[in-house]
Tab-separated table of C-alpha atoms and ligand atoms in Angstrom:
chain	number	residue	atom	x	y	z
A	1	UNK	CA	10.962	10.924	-21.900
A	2	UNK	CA	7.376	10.084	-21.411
A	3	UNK	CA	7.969	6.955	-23.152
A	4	UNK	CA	4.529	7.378	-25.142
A	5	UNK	CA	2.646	8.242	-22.455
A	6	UNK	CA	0.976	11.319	-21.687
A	7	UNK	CA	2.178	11.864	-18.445
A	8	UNK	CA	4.828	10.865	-15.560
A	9	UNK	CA	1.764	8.709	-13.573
A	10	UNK	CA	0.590	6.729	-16.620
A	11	UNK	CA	3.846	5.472	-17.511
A	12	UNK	CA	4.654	4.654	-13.980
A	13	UNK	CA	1.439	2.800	-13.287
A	14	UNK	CA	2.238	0.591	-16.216
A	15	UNK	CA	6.250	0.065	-15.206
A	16	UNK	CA	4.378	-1.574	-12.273
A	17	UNK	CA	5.120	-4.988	-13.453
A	18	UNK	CA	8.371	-4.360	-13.928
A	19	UNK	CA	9.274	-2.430	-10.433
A	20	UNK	CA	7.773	-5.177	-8.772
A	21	UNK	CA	9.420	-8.029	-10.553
A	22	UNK	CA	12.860	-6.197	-9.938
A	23	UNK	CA	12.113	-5.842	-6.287
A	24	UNK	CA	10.763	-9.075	-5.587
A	25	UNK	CA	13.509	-11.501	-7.893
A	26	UNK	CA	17.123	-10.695	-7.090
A	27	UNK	CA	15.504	-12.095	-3.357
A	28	UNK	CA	14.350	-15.618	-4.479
A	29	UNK	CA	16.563	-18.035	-4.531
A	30	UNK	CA	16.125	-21.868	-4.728
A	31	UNK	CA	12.362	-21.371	-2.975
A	32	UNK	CA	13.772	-19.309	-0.243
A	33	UNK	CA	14.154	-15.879	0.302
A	34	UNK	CA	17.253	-14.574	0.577
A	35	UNK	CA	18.160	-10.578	1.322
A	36	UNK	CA	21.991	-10.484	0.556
A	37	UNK	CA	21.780	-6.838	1.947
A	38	UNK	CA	20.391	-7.981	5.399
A	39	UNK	CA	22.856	-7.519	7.595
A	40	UNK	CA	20.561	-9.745	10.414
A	41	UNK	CA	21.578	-13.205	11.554
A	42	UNK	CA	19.026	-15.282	12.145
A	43	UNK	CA	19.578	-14.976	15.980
A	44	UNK	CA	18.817	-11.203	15.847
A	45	UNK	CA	15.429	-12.288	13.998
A	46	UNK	CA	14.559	-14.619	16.444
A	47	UNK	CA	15.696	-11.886	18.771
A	48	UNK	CA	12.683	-9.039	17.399
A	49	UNK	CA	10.499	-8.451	19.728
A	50	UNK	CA	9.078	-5.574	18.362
A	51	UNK	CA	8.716	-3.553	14.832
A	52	UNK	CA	8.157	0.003	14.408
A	53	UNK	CA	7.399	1.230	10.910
A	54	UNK	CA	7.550	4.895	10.652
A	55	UNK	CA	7.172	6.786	7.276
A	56	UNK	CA	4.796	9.609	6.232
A	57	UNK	CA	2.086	9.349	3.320
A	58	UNK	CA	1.876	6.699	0.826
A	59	UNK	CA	5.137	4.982	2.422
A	60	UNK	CA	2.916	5.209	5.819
A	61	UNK	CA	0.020	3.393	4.100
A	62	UNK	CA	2.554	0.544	3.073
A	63	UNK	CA	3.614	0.429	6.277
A	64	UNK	CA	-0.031	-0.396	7.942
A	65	UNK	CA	-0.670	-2.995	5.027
A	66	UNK	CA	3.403	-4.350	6.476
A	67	UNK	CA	1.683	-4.890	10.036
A	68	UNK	CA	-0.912	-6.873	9.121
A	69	UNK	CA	1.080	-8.960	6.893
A	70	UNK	CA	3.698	-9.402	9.235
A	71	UNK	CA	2.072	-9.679	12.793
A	72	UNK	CA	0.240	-12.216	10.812
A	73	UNK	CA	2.820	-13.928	9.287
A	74	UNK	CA	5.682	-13.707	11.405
A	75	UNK	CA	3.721	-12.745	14.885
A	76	UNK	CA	5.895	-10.111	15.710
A	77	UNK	CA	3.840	-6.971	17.450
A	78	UNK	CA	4.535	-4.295	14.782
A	79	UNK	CA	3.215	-0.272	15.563
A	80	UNK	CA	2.936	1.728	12.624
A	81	UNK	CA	3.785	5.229	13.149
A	82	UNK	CA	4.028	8.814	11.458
A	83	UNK	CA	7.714	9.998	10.944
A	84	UNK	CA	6.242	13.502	12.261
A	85	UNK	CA	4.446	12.064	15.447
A	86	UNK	CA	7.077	9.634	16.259
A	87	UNK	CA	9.778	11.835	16.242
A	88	UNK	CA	8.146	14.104	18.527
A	89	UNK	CA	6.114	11.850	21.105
A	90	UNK	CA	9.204	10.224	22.704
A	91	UNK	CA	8.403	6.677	22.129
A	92	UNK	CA	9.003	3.932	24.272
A	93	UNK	CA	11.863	1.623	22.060
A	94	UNK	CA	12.942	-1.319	24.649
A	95	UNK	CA	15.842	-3.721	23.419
A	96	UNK	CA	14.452	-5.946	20.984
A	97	UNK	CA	12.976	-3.261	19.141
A	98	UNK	CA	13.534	-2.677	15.310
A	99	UNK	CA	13.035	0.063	13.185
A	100	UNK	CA	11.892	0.260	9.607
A	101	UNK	CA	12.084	3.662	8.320
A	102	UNK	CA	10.485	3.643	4.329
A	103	UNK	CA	10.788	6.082	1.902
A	104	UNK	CA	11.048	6.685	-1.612
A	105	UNK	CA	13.070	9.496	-1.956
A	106	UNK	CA	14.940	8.709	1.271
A	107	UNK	CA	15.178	12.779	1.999
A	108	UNK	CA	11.819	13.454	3.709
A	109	UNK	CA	12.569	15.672	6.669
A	110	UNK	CA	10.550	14.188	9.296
A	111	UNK	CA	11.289	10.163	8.435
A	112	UNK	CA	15.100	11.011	8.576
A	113	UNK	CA	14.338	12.947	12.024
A	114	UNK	CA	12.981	9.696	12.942
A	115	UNK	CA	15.736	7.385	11.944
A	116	UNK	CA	17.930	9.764	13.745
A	117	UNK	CA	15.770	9.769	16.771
A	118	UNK	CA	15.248	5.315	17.065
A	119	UNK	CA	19.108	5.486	16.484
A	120	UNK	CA	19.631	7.867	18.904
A	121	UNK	CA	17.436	5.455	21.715
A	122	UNK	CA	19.847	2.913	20.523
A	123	UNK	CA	17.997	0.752	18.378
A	124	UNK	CA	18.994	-0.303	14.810
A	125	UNK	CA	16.790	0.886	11.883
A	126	UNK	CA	16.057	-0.536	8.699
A	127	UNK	CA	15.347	1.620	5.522
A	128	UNK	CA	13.712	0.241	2.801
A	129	UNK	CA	14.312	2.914	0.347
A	130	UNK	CA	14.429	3.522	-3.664
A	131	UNK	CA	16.893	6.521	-4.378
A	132	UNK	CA	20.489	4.941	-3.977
A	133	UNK	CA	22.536	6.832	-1.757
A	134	UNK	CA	19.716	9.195	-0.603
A	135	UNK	CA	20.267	10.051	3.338
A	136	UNK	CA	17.731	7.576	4.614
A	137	UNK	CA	19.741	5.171	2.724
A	138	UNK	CA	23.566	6.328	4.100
A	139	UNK	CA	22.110	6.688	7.449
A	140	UNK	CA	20.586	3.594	8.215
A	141	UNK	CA	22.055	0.660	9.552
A	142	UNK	CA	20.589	-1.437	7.104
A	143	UNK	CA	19.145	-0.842	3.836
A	144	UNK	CA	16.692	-2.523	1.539
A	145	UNK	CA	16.355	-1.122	-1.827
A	146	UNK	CA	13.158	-0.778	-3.626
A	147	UNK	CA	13.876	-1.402	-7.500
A	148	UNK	CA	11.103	1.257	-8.799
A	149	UNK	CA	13.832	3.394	-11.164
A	150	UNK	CA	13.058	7.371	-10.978
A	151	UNK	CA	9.861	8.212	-9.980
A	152	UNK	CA	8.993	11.586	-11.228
A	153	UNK	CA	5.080	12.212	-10.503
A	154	UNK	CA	4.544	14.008	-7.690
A	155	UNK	CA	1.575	10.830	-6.858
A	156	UNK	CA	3.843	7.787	-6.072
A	157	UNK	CA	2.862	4.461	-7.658
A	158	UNK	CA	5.255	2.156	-8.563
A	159	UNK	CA	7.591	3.111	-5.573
A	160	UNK	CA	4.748	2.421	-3.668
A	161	UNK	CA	4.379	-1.194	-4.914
A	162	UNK	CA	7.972	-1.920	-4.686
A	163	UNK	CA	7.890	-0.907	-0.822
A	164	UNK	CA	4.851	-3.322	-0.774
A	165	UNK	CA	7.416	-5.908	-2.419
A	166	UNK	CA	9.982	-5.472	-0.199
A	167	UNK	CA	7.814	-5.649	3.575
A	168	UNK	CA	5.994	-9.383	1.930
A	169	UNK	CA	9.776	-9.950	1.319
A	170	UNK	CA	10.798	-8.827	4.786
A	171	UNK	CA	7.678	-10.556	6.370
A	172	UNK	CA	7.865	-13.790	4.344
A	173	UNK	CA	12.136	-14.288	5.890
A	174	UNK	CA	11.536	-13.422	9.510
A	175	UNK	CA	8.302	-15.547	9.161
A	176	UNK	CA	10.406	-18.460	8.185
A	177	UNK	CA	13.677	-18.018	10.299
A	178	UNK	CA	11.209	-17.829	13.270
A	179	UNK	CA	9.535	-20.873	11.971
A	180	UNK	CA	6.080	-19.752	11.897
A	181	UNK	CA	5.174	-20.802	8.570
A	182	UNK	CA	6.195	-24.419	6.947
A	183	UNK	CA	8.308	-24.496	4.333
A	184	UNK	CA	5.765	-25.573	1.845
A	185	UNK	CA	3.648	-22.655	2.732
A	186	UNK	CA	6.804	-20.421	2.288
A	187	UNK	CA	6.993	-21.937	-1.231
A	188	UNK	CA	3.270	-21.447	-2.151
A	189	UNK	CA	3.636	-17.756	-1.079
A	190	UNK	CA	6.954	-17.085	-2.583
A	191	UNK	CA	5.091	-18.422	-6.174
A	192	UNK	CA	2.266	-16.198	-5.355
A	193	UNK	CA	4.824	-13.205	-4.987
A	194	UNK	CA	6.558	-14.217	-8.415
A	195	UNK	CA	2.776	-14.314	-10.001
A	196	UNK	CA	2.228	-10.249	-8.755
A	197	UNK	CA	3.972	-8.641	-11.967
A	198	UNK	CA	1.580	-10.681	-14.320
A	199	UNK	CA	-1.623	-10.133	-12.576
A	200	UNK	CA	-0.853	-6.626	-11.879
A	201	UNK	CA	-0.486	-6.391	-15.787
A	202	UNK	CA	-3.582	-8.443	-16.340
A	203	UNK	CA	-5.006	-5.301	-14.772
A	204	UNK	CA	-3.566	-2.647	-16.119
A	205	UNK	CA	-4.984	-4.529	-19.701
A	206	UNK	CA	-8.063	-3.699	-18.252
A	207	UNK	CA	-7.801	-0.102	-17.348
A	208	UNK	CA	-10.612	1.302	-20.204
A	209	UNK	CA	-13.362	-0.369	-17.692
A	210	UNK	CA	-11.984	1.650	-14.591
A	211	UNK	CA	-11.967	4.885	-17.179
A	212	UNK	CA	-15.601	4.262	-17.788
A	213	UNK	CA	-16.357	4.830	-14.296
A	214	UNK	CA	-14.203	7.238	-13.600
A	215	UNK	CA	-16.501	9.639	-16.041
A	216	UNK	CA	-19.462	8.840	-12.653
A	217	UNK	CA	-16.884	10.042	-9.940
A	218	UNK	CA	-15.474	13.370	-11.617
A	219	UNK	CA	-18.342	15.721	-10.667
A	220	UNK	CA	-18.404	14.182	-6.852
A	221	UNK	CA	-17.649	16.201	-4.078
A	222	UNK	CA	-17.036	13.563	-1.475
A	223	UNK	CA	-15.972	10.040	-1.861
A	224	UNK	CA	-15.485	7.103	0.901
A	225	UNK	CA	-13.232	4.679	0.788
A	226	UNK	CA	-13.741	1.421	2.648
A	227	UNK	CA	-12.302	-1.800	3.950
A	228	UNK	CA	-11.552	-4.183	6.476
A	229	UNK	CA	-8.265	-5.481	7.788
A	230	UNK	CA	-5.973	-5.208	5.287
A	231	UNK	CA	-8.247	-3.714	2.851
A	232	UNK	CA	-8.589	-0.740	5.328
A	233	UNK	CA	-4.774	-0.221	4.190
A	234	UNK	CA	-5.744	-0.237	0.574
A	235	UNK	CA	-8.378	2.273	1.241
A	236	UNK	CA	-5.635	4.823	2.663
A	237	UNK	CA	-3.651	4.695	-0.662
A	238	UNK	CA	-7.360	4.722	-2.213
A	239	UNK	CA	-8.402	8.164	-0.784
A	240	UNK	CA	-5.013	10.026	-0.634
A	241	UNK	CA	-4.283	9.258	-4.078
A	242	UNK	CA	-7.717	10.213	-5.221
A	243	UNK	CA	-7.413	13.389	-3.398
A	244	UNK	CA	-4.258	14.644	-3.975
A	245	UNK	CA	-4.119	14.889	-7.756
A	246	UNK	CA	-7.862	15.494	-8.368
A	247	UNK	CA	-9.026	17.680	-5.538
A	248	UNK	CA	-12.049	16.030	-4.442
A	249	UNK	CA	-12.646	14.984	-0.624
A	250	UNK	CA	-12.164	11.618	-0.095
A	251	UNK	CA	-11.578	9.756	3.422
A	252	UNK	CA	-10.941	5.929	4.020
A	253	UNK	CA	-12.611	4.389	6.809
A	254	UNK	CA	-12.481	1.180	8.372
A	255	UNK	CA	-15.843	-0.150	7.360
A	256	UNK	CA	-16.884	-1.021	10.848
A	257	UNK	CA	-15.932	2.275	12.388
A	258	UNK	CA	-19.521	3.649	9.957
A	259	UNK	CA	-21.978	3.259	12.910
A	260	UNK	CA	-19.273	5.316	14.806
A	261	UNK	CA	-20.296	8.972	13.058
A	262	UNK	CA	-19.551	8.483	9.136
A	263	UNK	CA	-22.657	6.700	8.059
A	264	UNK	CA	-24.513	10.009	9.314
A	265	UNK	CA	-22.510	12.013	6.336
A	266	UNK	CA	-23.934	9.443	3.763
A	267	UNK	CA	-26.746	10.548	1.269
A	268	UNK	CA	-28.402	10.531	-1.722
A	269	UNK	CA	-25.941	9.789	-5.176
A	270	UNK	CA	-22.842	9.891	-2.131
A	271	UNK	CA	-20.242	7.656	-3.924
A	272	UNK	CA	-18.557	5.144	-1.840
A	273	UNK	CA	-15.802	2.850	-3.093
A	274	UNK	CA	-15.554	-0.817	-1.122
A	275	UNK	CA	-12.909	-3.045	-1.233
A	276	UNK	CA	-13.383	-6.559	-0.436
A	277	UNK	CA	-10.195	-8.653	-0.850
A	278	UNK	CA	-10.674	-10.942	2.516
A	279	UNK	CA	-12.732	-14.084	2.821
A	280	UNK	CA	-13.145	-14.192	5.624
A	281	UNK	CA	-14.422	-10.525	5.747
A	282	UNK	CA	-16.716	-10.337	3.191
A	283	UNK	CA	-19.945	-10.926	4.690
A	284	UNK	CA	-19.172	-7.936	7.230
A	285	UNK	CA	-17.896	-6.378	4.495
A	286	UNK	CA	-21.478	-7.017	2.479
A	287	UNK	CA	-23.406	-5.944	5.070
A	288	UNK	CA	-21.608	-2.721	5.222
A	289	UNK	CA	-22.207	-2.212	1.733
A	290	UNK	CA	-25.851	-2.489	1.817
A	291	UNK	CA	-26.216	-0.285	4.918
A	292	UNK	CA	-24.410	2.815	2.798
A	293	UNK	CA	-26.710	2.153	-0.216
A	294	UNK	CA	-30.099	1.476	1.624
A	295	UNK	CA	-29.028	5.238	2.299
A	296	UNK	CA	-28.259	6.296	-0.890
A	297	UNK	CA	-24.855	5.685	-1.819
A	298	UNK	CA	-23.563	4.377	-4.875
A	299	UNK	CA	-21.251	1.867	-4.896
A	300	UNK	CA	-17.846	0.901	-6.236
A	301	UNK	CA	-16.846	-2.906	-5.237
A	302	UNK	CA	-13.485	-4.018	-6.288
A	303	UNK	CA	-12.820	-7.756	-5.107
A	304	UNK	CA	-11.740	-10.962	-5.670
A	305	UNK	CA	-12.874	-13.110	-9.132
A	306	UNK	CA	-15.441	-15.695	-7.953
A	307	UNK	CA	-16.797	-13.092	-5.166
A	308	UNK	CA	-20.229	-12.678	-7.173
A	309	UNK	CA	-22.098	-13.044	-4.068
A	310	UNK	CA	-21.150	-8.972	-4.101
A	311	UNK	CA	-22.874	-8.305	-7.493
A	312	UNK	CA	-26.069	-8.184	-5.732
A	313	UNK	CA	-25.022	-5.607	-3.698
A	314	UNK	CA	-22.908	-3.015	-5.529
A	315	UNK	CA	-23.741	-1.171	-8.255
A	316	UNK	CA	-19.941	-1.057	-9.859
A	317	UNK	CA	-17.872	-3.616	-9.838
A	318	UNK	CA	-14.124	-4.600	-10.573
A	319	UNK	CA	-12.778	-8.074	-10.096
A	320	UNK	CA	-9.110	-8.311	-9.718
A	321	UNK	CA	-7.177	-11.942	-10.114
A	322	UNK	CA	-7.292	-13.919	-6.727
A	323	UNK	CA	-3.760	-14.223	-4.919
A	324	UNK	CA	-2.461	-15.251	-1.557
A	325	UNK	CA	-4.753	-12.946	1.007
A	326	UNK	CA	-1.225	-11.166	2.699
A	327	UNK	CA	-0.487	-9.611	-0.886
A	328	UNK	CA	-3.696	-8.403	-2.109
A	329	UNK	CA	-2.817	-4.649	-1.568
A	330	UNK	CA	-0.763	-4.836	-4.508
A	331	UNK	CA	-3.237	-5.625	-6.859
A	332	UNK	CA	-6.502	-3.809	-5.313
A	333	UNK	CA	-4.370	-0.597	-5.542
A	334	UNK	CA	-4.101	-0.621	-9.201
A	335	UNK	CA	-7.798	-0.107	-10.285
A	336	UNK	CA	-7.707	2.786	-7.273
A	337	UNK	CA	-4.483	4.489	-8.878
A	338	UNK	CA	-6.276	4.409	-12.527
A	339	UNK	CA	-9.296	5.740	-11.079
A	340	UNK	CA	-7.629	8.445	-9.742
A	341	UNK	CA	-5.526	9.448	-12.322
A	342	UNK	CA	-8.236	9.679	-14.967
A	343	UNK	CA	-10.377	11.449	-12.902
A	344	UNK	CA	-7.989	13.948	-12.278
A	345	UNK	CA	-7.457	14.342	-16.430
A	346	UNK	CA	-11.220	14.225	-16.379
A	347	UNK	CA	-11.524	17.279	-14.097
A	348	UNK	CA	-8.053	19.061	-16.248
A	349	UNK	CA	-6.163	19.302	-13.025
A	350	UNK	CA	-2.376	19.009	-13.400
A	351	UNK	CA	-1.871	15.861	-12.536
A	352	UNK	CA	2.302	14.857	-12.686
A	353	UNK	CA	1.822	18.407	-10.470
A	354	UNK	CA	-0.506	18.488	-8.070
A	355	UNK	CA	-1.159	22.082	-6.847
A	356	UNK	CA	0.960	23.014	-3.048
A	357	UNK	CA	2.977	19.378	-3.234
A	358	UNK	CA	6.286	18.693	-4.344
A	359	UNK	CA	7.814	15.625	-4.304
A	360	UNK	CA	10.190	15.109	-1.629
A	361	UNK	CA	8.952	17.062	1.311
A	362	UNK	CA	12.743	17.751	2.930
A	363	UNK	CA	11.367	20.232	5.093
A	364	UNK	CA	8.861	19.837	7.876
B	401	LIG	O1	9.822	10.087	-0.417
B	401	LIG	P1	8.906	9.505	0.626
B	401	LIG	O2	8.478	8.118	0.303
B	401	LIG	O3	9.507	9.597	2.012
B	401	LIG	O4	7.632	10.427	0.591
B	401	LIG	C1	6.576	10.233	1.496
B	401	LIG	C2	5.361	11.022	1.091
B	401	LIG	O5	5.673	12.394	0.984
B	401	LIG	C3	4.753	10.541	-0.233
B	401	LIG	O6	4.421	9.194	-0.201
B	401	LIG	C4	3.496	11.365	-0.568
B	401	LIG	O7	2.478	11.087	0.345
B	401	LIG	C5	3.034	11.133	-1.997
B	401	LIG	N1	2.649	12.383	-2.602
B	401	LIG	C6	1.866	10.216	-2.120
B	401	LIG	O8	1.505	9.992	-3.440
């Protein structure tokens, strides 16, 4: 049932293509996007004033890649919020306001307390969600399905990607309908979304060179994760994934929050892991880089073919295929989830099983 593969997360890193190529397709129709499941006219998009996307751990990290892509995209505010602080902080949700609840398994406790909550306050909700007929998915107003098939390690990838899918989706229609992007830059993005599967492949082909580092990072205690804009998004997924199937410390930082207190925890052999997917962020980016290793750190870069200027600078490095700068979460992630999955076979942990998880948490 492993399909070949030693375990659950290796076969469901490499269905990546697929997922993501079932998520994104059934949606693009004639250059246009079209979500037959929407049940939003265009004058309720026009209508959003707000987004709130609530969720809890790797669907949370999707959702804080979703804001950037969509405040950027579509200028709507968006607020990004734990199911389990949301639900409890009484939240101010003023007519306008739309809720996007995502989950895989579409039973977590605290994201369905959530939905039930926004509903509650009277506003709609939105779950974009991959079991079929889960409760997320019969309680929401709306739903958007995620195409990832069963997921069965406890580590989610490929649901992870498709929820990725389905927000560029999500951002890319209520960019358009609001007329903030043209419709040839809706085309040139929509190709770049149908060009995802094959890079994210191209990748994957690669995976012995992220298994020869991996061999540096098994023995570390600590490792940082960091990034700018959306890249700080990546580095969530980055550091939880890391640490929750090979039990080493890991934290994610937004690279210009290091002169706040974390460049003091930086030392000798520390391993740090940059990612540097943004343009226009790469110098900052740079210079962050050489402030952790004039201090000792050594350093991971994963970025963007052409970026050599970082070669100087790192002392690992990983180039993954350029794409359209809203979408490069999906392919930065995939070096990060082979790193950490053969680093956790490195160290022998179970790693379909991570100790104290499971993998729908329906109780809080
Ligand atoms: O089923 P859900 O998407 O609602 O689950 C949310 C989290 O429990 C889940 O993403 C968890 O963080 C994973 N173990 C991460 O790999």
């Amino acid at each position: 049932e492993k399909g070949g593969y030693e375990h659950f997360m290796l076969k469901e890193i490499f269905e990546q293509p697929k997922a993501v190529h079932d998520t994104i397709h059934p949606r693009i129709k004639d250059n246009s996007i079209v979500i037959d499941e929407l049940n939003m006219s265009e004058e309720d998009i026009k209508g959003i004033k707000k987004i709130f996307i609530i969720a809890c751990g790797s669907a949370y990290h999707t959702g804080v890649t979703g804001k950037y892509v969509i405040e950027d995209l579509a200028r709507i505010p968006v607020e990004v919020d734990l199911a389990s602080e949301f639900r409890y902080r009484n939240p101010i949700l003023e007519e306008g306001t739309m809720a996007i609840i995502i989950s895989q398994s579409g039973e977590t406790a605290d994201s369905l307390a959530a939905l039930r909550e926004a509903q509650a306050q009277g506003i709609k909700v939105l779950g974009i969600v991959n079991v079929v007929g889960s409760s997320i998915a019969r309680e929401a107003d709306n739903v958007m399905y995620t195409w990832a098939g069963p997921e069965i390690a406890v580590a989610t990838t490929k649901a992870y990607s498709t929820q990725l899918s389905a927000l560029y989706i999500l951002a890319l229609h209520f960019a358009s309908v609001r007329g903030k992007i043209t419709d040839d830059e809706l085309s040139t993005m929509i190709h770049e979304l149908e060009l995802l599967p094959k890079k994210i492949q191209s990748i994957l082909d690669n995976k012995e060179n992220i298994q020869k580092f991996a061999t540096r990072f098994v023995a570390a205690k600590d490792i940082f994760f960091l990034g700018r804009g959306i890249d700080y998004a990546t580095a969530l997924e980055g550091s939880l994934k890391l640490k929750e199937i090979s039990y080493i410390h890991s934290e994610a930082y937004a690279a210009g929050e290091l002169k706040h207190g974390t460049i003091s925890l930086i030392e000798e052999g520390t391993l740090v892991t940059a990612i540097l997917t943004q343009e226009d962020l790469y110098k900052k980016m740079i210079s962050n880089v050489v402030e952790v290793q004039t201090r000792g750190a050594y350093v991971l870069s994963i970025t963007n073919e052409g970026n050599t200027e970082c070669e100087k600078s790192t002392d690992l490095i990983f180039y993954i295929p350029n794409t359209d700068k809203h979408f490069t979460t999906s392919l930065a992630v995939i070096p990060l989830q082979l790193l950490s999955y053969y680093v956790s076979i490195g160290k022998g942990c179970d790693v379909d099983k991570p100790r104290n998880l499971a993998k729908s948490v329906t109780v809080e």
